mmCIF file of C-alpha atoms and ligand atoms in Angstrom:
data_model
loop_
_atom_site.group_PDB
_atom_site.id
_atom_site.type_symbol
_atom_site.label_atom_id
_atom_site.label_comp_id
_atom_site.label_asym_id
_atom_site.label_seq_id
_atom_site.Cartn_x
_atom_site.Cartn_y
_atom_site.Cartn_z
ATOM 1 C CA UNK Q 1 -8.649 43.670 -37.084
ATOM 2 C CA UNK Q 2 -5.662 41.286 -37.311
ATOM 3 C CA UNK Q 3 -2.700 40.419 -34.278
ATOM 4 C CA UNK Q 4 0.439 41.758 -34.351
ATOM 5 C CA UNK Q 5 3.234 38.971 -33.254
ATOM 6 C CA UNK Q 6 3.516 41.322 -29.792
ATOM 7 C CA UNK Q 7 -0.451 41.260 -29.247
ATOM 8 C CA UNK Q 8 0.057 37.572 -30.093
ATOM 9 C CA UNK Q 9 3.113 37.465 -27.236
ATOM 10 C CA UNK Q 10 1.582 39.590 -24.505
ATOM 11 C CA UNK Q 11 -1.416 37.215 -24.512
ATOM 12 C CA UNK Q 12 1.031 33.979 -24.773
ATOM 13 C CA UNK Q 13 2.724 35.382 -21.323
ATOM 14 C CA UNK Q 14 -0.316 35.285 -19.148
ATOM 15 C CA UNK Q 15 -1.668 32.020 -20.439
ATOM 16 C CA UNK Q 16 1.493 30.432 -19.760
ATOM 17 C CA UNK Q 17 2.409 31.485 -16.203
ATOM 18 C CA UNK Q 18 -1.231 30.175 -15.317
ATOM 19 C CA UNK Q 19 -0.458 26.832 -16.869
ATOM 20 C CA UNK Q 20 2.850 26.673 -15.271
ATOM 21 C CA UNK Q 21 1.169 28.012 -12.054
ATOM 22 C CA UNK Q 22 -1.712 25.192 -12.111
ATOM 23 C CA UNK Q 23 1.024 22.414 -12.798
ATOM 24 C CA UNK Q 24 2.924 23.582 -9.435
ATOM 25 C CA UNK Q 25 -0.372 23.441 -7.424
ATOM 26 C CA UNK Q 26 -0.930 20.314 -9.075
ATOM 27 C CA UNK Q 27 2.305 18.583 -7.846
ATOM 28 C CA UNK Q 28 1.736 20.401 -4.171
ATOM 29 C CA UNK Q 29 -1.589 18.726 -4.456
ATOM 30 C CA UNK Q 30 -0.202 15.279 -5.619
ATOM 31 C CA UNK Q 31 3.272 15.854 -3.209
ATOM 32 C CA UNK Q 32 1.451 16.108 0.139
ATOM 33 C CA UNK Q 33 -1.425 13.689 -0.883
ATOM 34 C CA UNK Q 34 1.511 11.067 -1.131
ATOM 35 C CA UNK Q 35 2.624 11.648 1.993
ATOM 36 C CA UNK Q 36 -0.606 11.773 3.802
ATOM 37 C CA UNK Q 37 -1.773 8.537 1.851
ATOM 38 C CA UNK Q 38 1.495 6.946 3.615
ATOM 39 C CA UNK Q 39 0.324 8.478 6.950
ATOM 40 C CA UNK Q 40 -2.455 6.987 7.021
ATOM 41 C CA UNK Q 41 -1.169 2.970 5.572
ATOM 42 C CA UNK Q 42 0.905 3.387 8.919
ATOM 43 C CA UNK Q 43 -2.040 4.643 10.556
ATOM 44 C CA UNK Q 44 -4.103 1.423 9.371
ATOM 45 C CA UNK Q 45 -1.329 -0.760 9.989
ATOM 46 C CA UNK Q 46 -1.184 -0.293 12.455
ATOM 47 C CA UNK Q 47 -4.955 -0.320 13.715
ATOM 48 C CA UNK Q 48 -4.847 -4.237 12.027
ATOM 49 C CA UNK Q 49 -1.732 -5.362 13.567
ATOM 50 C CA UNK Q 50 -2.659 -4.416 17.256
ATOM 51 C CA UNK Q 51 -6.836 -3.926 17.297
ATOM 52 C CA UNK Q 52 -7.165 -6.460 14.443
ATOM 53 C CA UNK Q 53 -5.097 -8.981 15.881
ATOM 54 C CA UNK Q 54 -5.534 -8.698 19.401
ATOM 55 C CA UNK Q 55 -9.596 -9.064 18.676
ATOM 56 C CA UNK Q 56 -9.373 -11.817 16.334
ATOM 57 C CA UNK Q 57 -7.366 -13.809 18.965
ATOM 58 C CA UNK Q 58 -10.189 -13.261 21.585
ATOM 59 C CA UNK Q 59 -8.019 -11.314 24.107
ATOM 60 C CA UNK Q 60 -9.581 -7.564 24.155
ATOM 61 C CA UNK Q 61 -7.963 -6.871 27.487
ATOM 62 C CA UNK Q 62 -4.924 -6.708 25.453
ATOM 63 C CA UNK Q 63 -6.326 -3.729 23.408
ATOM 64 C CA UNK Q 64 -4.961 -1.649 26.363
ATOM 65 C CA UNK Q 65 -1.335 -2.630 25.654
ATOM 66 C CA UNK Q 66 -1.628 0.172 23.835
ATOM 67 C CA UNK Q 67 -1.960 3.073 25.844
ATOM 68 C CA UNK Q 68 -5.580 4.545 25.464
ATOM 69 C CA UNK Q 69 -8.478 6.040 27.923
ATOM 70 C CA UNK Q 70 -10.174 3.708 28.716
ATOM 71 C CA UNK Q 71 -10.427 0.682 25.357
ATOM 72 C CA UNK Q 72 -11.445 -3.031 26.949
ATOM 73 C CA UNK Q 73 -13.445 -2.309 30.040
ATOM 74 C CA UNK Q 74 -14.281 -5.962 31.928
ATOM 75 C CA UNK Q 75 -17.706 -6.159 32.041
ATOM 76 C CA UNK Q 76 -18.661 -3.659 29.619
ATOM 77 C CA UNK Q 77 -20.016 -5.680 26.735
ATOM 78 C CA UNK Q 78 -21.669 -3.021 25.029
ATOM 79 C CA UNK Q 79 -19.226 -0.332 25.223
ATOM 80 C CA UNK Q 80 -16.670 -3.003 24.352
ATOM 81 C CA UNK Q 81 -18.412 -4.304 20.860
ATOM 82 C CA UNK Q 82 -18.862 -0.099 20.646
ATOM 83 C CA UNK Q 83 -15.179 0.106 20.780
ATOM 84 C CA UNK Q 84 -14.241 -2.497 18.299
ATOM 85 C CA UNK Q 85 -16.975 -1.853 16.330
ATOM 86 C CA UNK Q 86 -15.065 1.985 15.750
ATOM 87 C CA UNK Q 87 -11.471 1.068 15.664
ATOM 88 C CA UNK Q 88 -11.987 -1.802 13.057
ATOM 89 C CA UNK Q 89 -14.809 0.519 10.627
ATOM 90 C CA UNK Q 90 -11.672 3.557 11.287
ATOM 91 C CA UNK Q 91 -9.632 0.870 8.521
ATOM 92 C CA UNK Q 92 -12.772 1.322 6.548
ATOM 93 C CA UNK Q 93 -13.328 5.130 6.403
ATOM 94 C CA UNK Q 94 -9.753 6.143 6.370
ATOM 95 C CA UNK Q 95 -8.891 3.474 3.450
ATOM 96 C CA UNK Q 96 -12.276 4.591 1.755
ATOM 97 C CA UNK Q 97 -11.145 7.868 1.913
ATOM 98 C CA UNK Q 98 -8.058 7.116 0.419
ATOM 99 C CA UNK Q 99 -9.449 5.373 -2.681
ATOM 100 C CA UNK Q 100 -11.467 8.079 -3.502
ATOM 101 C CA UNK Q 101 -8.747 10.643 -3.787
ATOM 102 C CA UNK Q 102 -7.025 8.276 -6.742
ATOM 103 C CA UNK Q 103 -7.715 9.612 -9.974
ATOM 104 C CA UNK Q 104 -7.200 6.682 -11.793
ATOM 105 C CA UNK Q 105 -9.995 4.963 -9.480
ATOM 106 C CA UNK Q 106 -12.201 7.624 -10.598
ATOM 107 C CA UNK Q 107 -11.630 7.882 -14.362
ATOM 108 C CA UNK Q 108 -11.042 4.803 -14.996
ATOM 109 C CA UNK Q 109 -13.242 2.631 -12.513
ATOM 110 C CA UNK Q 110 -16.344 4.775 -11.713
ATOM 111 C CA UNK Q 111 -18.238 1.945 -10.377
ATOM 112 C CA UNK Q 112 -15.672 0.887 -8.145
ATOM 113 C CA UNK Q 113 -15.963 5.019 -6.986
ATOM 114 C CA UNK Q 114 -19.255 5.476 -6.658
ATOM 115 C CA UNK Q 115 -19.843 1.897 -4.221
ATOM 116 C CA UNK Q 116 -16.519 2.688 -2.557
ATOM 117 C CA UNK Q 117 -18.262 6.453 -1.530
ATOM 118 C CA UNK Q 118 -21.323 4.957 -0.198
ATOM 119 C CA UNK Q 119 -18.917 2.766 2.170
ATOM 120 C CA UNK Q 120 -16.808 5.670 2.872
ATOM 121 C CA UNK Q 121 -20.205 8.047 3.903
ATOM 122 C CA UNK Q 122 -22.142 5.299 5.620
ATOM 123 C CA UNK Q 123 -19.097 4.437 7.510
ATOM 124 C CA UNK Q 124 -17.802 7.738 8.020
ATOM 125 C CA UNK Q 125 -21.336 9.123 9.687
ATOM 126 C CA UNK Q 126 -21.560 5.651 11.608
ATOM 127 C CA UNK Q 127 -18.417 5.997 12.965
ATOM 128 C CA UNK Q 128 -18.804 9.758 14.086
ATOM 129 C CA UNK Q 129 -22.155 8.479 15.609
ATOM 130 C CA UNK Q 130 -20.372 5.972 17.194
ATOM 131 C CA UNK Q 131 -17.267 8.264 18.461
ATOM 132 C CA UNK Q 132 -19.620 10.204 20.123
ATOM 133 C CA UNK Q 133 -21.481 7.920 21.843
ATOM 134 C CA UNK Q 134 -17.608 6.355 23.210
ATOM 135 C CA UNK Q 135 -17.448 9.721 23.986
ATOM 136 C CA UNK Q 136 -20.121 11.189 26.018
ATOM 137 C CA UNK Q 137 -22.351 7.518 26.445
ATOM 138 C CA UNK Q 138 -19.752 5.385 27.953
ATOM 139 C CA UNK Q 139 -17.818 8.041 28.979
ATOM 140 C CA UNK Q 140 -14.543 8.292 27.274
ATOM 141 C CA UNK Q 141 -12.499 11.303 27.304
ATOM 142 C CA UNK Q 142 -9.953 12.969 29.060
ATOM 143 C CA UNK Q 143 -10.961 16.434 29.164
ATOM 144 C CA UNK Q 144 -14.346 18.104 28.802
ATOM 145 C CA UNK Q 145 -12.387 20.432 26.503
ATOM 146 C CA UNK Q 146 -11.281 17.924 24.479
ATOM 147 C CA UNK Q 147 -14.353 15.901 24.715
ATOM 148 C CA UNK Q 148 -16.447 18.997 23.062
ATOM 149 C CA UNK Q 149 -13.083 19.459 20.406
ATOM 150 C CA UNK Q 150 -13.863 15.949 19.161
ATOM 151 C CA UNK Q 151 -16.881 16.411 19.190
ATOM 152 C CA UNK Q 152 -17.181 19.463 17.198
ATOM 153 C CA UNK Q 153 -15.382 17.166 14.676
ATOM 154 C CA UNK Q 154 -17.671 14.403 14.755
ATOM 155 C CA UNK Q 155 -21.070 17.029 13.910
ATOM 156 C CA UNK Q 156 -18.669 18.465 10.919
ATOM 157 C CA UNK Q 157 -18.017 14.521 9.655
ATOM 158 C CA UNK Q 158 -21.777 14.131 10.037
ATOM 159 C CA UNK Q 159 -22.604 17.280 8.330
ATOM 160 C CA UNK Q 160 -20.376 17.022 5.709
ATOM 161 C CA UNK Q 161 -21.434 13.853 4.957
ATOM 162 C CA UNK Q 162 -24.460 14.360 4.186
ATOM 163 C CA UNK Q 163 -24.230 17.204 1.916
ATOM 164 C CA UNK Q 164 -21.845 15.049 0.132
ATOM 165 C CA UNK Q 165 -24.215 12.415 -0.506
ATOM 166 C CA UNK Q 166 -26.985 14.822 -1.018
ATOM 167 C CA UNK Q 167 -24.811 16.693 -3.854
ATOM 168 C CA UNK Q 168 -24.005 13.148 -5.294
ATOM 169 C CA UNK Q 169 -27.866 12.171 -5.382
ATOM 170 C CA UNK Q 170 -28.850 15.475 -7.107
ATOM 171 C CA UNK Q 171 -26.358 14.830 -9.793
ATOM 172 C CA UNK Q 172 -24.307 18.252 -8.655
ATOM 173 C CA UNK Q 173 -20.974 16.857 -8.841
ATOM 174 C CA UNK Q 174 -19.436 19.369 -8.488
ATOM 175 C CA UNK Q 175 -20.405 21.108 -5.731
ATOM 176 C CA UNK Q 176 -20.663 16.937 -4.315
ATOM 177 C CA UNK Q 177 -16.671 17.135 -4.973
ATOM 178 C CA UNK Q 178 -16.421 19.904 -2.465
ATOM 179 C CA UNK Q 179 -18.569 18.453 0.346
ATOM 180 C CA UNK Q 180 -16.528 15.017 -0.184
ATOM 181 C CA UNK Q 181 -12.944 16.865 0.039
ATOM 182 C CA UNK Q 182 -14.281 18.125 3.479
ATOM 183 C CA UNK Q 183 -15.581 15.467 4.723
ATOM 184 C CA UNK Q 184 -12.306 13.342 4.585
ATOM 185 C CA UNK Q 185 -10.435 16.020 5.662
ATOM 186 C CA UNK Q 186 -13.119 16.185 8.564
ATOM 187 C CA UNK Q 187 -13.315 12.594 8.938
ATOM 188 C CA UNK Q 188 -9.207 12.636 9.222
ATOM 189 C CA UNK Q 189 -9.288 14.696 11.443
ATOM 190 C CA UNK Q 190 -7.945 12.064 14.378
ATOM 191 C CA UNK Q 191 -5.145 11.310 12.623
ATOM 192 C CA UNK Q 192 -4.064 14.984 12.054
ATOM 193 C CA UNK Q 193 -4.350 15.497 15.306
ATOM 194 C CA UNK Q 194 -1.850 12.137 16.227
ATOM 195 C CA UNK Q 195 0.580 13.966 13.717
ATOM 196 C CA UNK Q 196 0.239 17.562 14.154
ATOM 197 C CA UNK Q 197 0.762 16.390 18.010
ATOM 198 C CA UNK Q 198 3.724 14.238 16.684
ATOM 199 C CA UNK Q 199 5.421 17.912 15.316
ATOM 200 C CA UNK Q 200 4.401 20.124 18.336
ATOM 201 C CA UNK Q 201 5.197 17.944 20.979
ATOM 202 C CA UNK Q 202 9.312 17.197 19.927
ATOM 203 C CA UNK Q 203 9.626 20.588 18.173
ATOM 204 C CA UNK Q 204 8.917 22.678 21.714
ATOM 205 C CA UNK Q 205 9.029 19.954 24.006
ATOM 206 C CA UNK Q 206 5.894 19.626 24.655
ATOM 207 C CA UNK Q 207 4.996 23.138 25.883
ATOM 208 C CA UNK Q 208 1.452 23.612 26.485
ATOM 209 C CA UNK Q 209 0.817 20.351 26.801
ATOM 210 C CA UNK Q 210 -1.072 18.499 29.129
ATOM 211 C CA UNK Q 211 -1.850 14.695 30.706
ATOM 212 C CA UNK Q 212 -5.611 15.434 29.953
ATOM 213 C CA UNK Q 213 -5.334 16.986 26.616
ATOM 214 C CA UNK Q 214 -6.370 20.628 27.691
ATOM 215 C CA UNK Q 215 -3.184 22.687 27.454
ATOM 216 C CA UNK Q 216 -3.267 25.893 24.691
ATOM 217 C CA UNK Q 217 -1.146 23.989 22.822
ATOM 218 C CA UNK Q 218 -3.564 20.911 23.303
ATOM 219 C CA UNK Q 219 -6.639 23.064 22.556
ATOM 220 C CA UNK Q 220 -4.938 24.744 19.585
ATOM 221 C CA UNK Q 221 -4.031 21.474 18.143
ATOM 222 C CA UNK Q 222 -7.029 19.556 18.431
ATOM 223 C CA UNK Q 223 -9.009 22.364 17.036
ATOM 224 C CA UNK Q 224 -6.390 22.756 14.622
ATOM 225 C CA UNK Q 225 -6.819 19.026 13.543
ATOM 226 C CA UNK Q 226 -9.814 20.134 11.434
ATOM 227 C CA UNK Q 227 -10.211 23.550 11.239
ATOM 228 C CA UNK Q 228 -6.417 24.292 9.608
ATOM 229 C CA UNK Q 229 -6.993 21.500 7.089
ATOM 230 C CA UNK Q 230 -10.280 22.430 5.747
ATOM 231 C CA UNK Q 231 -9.413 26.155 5.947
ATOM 232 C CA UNK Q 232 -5.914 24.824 3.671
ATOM 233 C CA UNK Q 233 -8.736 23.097 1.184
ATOM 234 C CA UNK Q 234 -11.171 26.186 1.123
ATOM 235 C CA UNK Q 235 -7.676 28.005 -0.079
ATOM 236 C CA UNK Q 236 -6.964 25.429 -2.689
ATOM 237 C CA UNK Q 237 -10.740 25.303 -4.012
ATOM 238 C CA UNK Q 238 -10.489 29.412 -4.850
ATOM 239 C CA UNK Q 239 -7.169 29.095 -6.085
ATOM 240 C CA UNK Q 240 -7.948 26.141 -8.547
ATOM 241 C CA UNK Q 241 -11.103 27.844 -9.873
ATOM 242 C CA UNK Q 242 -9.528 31.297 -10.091
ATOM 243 C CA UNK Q 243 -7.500 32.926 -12.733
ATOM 244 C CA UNK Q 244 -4.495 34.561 -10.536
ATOM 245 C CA UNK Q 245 -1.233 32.587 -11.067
ATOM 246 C CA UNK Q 246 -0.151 34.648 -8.160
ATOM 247 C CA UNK Q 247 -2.633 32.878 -5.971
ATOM 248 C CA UNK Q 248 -1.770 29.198 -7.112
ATOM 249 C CA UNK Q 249 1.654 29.679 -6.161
ATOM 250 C CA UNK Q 250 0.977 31.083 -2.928
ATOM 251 C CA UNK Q 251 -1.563 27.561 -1.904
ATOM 252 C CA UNK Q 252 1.185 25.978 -3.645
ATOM 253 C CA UNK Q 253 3.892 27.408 -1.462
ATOM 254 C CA UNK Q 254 1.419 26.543 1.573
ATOM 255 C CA UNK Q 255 0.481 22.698 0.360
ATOM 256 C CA UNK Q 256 4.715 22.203 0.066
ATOM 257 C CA UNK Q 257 5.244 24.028 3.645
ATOM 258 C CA UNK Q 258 1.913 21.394 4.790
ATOM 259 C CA UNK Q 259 3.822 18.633 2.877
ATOM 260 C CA UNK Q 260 7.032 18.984 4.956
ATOM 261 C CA UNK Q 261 5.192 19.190 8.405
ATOM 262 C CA UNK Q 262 2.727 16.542 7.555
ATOM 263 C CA UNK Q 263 6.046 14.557 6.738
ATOM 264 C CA UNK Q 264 7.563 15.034 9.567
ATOM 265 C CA UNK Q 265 4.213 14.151 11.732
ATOM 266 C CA UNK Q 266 4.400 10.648 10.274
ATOM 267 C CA UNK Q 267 7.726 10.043 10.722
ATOM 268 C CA UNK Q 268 7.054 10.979 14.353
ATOM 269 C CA UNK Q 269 3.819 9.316 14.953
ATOM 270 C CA UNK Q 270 5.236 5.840 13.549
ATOM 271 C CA UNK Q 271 8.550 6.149 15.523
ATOM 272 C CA UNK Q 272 6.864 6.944 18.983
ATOM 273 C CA UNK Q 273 2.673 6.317 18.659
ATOM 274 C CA UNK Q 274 3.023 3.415 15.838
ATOM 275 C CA UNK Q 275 5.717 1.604 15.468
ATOM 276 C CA UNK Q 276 5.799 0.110 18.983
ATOM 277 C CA UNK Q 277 2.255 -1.731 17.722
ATOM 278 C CA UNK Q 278 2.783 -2.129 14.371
ATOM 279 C CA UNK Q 279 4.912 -5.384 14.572
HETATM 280 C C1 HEM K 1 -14.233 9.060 11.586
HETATM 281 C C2 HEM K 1 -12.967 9.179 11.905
HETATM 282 C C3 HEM K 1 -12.388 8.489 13.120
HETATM 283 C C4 HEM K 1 -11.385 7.573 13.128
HETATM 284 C C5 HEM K 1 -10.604 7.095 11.909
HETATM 285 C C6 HEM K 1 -11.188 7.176 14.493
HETATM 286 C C7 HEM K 1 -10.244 6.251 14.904
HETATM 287 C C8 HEM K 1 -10.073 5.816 16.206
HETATM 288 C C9 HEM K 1 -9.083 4.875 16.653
HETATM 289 C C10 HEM K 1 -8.028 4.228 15.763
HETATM 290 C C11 HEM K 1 -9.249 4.701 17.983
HETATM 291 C C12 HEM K 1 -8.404 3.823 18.909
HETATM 292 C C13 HEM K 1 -7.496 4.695 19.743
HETATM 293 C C14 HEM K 1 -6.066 4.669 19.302
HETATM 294 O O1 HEM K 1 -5.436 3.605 19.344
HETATM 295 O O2 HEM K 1 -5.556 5.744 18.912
HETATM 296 C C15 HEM K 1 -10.375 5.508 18.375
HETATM 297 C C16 HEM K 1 -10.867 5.579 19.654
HETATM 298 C C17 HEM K 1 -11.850 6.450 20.043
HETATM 299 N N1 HEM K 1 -12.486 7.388 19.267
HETATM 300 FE FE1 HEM K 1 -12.321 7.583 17.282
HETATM 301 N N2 HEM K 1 -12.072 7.843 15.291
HETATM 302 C C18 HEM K 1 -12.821 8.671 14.496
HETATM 303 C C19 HEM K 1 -13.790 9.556 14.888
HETATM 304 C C20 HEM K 1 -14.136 9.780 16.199
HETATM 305 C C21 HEM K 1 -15.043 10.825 16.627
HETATM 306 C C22 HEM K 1 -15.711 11.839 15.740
HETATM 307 C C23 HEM K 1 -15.139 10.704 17.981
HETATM 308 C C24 HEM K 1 -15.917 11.546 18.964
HETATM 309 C C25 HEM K 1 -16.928 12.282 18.691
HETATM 310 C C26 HEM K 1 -14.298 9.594 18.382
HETATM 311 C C27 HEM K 1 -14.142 9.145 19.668
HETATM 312 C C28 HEM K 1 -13.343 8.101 20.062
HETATM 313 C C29 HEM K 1 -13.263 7.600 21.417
HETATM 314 C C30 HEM K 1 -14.040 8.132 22.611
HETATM 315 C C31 HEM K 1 -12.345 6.541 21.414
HETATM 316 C C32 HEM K 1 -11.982 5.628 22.585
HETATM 317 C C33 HEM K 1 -10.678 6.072 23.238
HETATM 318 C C34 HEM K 1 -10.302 5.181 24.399
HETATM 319 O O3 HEM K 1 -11.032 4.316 24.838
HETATM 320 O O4 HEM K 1 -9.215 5.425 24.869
HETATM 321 N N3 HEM K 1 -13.702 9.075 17.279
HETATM 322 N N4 HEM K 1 -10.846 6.196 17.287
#
């Protein structure tokens, strides 16, 4: 049986809209991981300039410059160390993270990706241990609603983690790529909750928002903080594996709207949470 040039055309149509439909939800992809990779610089910036420093100088009762719960306690050597033990390992995970997501790291430098994931996981389930213990051991929160919210978020960090690792050990790397796209969406989970609050808050002027974190705006957003991202990624994972052009454009429609508010988060969160300490 041989083609006609219209067989040859109506099959030419389909295979093109799904390469032009992958390339858009390629450059969503690539669009709002630019952004959120200059999110979170600021966010490390600004974690060396006023943790970092102040430490290094000796003078942790200047941590609280900043305003935080509760940070250098006097007399509290143990929750201290605990404290700046987690904000200095946070530069760790969330540059980790970062250098995993670069493509060229991972084609080109696989060494470099492989010792870099062991930092990021060991870190990243340290530092959720650690977060919870702040939490609950010293105590540190300001809300038990939003102690059990960031907590929830800590036992996803841990349990992505480890499937991650387990994945990579078994040699499934692909299903390993999954479980490591959650987990540092899980494990940046913090700082989408500093930017999501950063749109919420000017946008509607703070409504449903409270001094101790447990407002329904406060609620929504800290849940939010994790649950909207990974549900975004869970969107994009179908989507990339599936056939429907229709489908890529629609997660590509949703990474460009989650581009633009993600944007605007940053710009907020280093103009009124940041930028103050970042000098
Ligand atoms: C793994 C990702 C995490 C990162 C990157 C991170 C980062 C940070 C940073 C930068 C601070 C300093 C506060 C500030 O200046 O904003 C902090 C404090 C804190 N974090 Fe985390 N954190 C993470 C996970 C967690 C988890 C999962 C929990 C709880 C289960 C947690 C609980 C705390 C507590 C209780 C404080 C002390 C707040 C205070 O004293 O005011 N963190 N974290």
């Amino acid at each position: 049986m041989t083609m006609t040039d219209t067989d040859l055309l109506t099959q030419a149509a389909p295979a093109a809209a799904r390469r032009a439909a992958d390339l858009w939800l390629r450059r969503a992809t690539q669009a709002w991981f630019c952004v959120a990779a200059i999110g979170q610089a600021a966010f490390i910036w600004m974690i060396l300039a006023h943790y970092g420093r102040k430490t290094l100088a000796g003078d942790l009762a200047a941590w609280n410059d900043k305003p935080i719960i509760k940070g250098y306690v006097a007399g509290d050597a143990l929750g201290n160390l605990q404290f700046a033990v987690h904000v200095l390992l946070a530069v760790v995970v969330t540059l980790g993270g970062l250098m995993q997501l670069v493509p060229v790291i991972r084609s080109r430098a696989p060494a470099l990706h492989r010792w870099t994931g062991r930092v990021f996981f060991v870190t990243a389930f340290a530092m959720a241990m650690g977060g919870l213990w702040l939490t609950w051991g010293r105590p540190t929160y300001l809300s038990l609603v939003s102690a059990g919210l960031v907590s929830l978020n800590g036992f996803l960090i841990l349990g992505f983690s480890v499937q991650a690792w387990r994945m990579a050990a078994m040699r499934r790397l692909a299903v390993h790529r999954r479980w490591a796209l959650r987990a540092y969406l899980a494990v940046n989970g913090v700082w989408f909750l500093r930017v999501a609050l950063m749109v919420w808050a000017p946008l509607t002027r703070g409504w449903g928002m409270d001094r101790t974190l447990s407002g329904p705006a406060d609620i929504a957003l800290q849940l939010c903080a994790y649950v909207l991202p990974l549900a975004v990624l869970e969107l994009y994972l179908r989507a990339q594996d599936g056939v429907s052009p229709r489908a890529k454009h629609a997660v590509a429609g949703l990474l460009a709207l989650a581009t633009i508010l993600t944007a605007l988060g940053v710009v907020g969160a280093v103009v009124i949470l940041w930028g103050p300490y970042m000098l």
